[in-house]
Tab-separated table of C-alpha atoms in Angstrom:
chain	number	residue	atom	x	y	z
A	62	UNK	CA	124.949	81.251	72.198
A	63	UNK	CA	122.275	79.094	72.091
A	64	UNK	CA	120.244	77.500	69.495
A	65	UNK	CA	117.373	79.985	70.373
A	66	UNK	CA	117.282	83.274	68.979
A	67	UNK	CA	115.538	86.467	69.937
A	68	UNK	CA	114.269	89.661	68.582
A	69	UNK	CA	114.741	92.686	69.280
A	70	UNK	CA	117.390	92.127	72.166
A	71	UNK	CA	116.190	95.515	73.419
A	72	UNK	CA	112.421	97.479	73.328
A	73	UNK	CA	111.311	100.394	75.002
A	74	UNK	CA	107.582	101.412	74.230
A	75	UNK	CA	105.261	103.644	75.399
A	76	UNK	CA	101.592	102.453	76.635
A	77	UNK	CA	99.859	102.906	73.574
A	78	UNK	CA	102.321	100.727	71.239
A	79	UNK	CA	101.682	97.261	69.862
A	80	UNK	CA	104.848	95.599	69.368
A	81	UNK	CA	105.907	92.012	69.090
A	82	UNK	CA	108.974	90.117	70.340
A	83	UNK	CA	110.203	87.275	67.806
A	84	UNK	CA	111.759	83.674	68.916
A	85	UNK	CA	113.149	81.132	66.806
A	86	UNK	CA	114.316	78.019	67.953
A	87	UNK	CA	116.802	76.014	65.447
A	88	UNK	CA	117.458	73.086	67.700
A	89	UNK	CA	114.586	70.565	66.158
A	90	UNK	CA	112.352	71.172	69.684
A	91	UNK	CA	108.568	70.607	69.850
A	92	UNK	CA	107.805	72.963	72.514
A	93	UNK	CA	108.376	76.567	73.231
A	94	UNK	CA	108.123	78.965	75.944
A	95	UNK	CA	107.749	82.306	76.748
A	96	UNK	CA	108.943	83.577	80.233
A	97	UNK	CA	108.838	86.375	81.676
A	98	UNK	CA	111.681	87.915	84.503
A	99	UNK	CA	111.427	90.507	87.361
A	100	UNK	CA	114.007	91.762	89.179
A	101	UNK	CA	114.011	89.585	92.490
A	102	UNK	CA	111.215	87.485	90.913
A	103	UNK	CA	111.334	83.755	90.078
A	104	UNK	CA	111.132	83.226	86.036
A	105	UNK	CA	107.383	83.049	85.876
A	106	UNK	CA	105.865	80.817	83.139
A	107	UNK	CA	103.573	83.201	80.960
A	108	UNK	CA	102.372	80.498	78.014
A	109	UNK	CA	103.531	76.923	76.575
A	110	UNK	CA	102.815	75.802	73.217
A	111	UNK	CA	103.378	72.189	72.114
A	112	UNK	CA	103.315	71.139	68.401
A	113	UNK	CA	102.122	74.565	67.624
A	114	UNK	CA	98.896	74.212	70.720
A	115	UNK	CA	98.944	76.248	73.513
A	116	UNK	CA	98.300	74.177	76.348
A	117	UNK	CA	99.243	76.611	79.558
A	118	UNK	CA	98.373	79.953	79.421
A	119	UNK	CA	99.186	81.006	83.605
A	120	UNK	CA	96.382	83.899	84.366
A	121	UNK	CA	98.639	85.870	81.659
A	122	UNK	CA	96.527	89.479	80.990
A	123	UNK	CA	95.079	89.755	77.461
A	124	UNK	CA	97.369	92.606	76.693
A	125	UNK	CA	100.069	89.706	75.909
A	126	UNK	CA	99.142	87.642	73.030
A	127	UNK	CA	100.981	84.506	71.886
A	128	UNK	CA	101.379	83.165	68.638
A	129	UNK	CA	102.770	80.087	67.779
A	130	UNK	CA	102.540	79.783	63.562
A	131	UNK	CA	104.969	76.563	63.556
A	132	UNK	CA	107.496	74.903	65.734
A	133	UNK	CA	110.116	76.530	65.057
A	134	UNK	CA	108.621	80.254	64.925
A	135	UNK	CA	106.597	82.071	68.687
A	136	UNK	CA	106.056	85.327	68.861
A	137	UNK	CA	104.858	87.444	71.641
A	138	UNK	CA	102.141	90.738	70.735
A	139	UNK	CA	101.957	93.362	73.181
A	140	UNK	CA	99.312	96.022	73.369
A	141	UNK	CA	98.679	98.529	75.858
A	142	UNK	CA	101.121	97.596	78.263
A	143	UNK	CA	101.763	98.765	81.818
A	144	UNK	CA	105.027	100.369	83.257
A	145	UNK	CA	104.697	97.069	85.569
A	146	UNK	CA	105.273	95.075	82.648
A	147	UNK	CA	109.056	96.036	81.775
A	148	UNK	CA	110.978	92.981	82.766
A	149	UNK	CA	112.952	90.536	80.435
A	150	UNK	CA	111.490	88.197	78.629
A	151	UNK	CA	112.680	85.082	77.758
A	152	UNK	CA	111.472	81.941	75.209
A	153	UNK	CA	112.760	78.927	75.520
A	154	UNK	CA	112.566	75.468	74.156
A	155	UNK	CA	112.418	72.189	75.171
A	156	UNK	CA	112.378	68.849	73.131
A	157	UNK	CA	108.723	67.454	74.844
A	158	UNK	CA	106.689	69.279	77.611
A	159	UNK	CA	105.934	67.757	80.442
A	160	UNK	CA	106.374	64.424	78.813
A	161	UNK	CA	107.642	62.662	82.079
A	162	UNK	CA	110.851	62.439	80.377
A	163	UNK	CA	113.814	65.088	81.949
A	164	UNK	CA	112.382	68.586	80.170
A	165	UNK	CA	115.841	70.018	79.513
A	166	UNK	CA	114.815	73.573	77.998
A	167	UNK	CA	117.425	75.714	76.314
A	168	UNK	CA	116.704	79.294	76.647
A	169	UNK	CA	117.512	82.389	74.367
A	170	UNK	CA	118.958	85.895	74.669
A	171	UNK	CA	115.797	87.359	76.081
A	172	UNK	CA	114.064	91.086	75.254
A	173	UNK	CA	114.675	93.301	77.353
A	174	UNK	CA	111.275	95.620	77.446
A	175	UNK	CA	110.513	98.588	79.168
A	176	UNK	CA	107.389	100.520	79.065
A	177	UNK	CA	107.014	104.048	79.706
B	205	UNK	CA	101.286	76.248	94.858
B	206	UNK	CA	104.492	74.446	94.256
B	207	UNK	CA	107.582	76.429	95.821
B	208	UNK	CA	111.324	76.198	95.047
B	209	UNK	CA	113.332	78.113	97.534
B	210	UNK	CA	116.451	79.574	97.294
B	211	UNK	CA	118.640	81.425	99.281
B	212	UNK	CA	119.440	84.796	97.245
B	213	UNK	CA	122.809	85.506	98.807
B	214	UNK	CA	125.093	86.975	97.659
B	215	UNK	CA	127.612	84.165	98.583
B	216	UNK	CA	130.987	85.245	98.231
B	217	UNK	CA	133.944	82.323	98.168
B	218	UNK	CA	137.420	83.098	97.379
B	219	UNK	CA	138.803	82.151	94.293
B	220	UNK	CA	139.829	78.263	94.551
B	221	UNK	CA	137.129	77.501	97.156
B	222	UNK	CA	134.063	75.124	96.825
B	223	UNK	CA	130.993	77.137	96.637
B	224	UNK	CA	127.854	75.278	97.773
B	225	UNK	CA	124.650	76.243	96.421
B	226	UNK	CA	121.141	74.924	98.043
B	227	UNK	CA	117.499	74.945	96.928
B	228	UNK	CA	114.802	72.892	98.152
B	229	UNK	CA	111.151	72.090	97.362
B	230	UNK	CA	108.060	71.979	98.354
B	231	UNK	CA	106.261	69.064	95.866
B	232	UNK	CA	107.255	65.523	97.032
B	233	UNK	CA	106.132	63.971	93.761
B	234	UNK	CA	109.327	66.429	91.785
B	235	UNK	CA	111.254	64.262	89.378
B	236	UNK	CA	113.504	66.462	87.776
B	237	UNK	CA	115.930	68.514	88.905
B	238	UNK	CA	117.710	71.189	87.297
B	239	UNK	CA	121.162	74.036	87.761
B	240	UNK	CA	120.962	77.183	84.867
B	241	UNK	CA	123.437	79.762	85.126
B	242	UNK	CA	122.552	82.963	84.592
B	243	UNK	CA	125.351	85.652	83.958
B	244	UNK	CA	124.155	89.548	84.474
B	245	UNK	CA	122.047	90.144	81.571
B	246	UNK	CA	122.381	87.349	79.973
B	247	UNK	CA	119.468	84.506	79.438
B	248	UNK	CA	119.939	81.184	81.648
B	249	UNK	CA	121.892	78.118	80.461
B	250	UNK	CA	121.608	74.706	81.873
B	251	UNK	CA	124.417	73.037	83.922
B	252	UNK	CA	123.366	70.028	85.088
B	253	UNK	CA	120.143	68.098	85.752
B	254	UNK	CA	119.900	64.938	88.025
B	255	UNK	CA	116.943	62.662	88.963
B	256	UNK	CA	118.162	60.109	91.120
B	257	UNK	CA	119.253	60.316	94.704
B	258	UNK	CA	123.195	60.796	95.122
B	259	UNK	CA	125.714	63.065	93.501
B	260	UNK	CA	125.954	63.480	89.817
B	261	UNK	CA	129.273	65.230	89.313
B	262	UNK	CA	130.573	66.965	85.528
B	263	UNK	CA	133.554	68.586	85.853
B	264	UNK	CA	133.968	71.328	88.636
B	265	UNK	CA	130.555	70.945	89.154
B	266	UNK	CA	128.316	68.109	91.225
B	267	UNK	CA	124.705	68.227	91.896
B	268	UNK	CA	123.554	65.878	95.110
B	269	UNK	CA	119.931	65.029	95.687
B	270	UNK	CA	118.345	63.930	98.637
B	271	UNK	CA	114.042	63.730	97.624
B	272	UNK	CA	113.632	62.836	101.410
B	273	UNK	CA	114.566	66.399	102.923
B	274	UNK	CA	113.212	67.728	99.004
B	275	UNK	CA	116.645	69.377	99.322
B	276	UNK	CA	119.189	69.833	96.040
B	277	UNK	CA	122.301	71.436	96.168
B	278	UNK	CA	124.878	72.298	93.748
B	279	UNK	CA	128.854	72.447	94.527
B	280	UNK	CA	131.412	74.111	92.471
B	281	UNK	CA	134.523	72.773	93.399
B	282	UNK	CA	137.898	75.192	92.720
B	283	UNK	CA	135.653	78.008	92.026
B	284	UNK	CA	136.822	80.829	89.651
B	285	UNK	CA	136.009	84.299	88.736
B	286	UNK	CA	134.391	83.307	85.896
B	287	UNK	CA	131.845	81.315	88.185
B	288	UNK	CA	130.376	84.326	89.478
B	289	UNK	CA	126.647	84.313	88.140
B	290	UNK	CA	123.050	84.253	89.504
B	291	UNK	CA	122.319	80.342	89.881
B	292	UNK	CA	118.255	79.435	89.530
B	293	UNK	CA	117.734	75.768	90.707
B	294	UNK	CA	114.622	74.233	88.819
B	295	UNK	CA	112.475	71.612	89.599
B	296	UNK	CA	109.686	69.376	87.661
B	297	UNK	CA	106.628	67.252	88.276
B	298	UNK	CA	106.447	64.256	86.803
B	299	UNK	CA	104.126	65.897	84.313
B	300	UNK	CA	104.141	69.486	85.136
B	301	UNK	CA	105.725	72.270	84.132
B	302	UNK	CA	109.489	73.766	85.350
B	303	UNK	CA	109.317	75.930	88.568
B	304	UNK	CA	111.771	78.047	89.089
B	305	UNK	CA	113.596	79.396	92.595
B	306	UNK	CA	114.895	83.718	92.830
B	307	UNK	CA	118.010	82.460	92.041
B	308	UNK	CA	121.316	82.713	94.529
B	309	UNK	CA	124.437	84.983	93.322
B	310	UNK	CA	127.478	83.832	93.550
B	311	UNK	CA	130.382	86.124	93.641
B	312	UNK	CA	134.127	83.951	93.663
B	313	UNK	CA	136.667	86.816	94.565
B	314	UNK	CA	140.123	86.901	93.046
């Protein structure tokens, strides 16, 4: 696969859990993603950090928390989530966001969560 | 709100046929245009991205661009069984982040 790796592949939590999905990115990138994918839903964009600065954060609720401790390394904390919120979720990386140059972002595995 | 549309299908193409695959979008200022494949739980993986008006062809596969109808399309030419996958067209701003379309599914039948 990809140069983007993601843990675990597979959660299942109940409401009251905090958990946290891991992404590492080994492909020298400066930006990362987290994404987030319904069933007969677009990929929605949930946050974008950029040299380790989030700079997009799309109406996301506070139960999702982001966490971006270098380039290489984002994770993604979950707290008190709703049954809504099982979906999979994918983080991806990208060389430079939004830098008017082609944003060719490489995607990993993805967690697939669900929330009881 | 900046819209990518897709049709969701599924299109079904016998094995050996050209499959055509169409998105188009709603911001005239998009730049960047972008094909991921995305295989039944699996994550999305980029095919091809083009940014000029024409055809950009690799392989089996050609993207063509036309900014004027905001219309991309992607053709797969001798399609196989291995082809058949969810494909999300993409689209960027000049300095904006990726929108995505649903995605169409493509089924090439043996």
């Amino acid at each position: 696969e990809t140069g983007v790796t993601q843990t675990p592949r597979h959660l299942v939590m109940g409401m009251t859990n905090k958990k946290s999905l891991k992404c590492e990115q080994h492909l020298g990138h400066n930006a990362m993603y987290w994404y987030k994918q319904s069933a007969k839903k677009p990929l929605e964009l949930m946050f974008v950090y950029s040299l380790e600065e989030r700079v997009e954060n799309n109406s996301v609720p506070s139960r999702f928390s982001p966490e971006c401790p270098n380039s290489s390394h984002l994770f993604l904390h979950l707290h008190t989530l709703q049954p809504e919120d099982s979906a999979l979720y994918l983080c991806a990386s990208s060389r430079l966001p939004w830098s008017g140059d082609t944003d060719t972002q490489y995607f990993g595995p993805g967690t697939r969560l669900t929330v009881l | 709100q900046k819209e990518v549309e897709q049709n969701s299908g599924p299109l079904s193409v016998p094995e050996g046929a050209i499959a055509s695959l169409n998105c188009t979008y709603s911001d005239r200022g998009s730049q960047s245009f972008f094909w991921y494949r995305q295989y039944s739980g699996k994550s999305p993986e980029l095919i091809m991205f083009i940014y000029s008006n024409g055809d950009k062809e690799d392989g089996r596969f050609t993207a063509q661009l036309n900014k004027a109808s905001q219309y991309v399309s992607l053709l797969i030419r001798d399609s196989q069984p291995s082809d058949s996958a969810t494909y999300l067209c993409a689209v960027q701003g000049g300095s904006e982040k990726l929108v995505f379309g649903k995605g169409t599914k493509l089924t090439v039948n043996p």
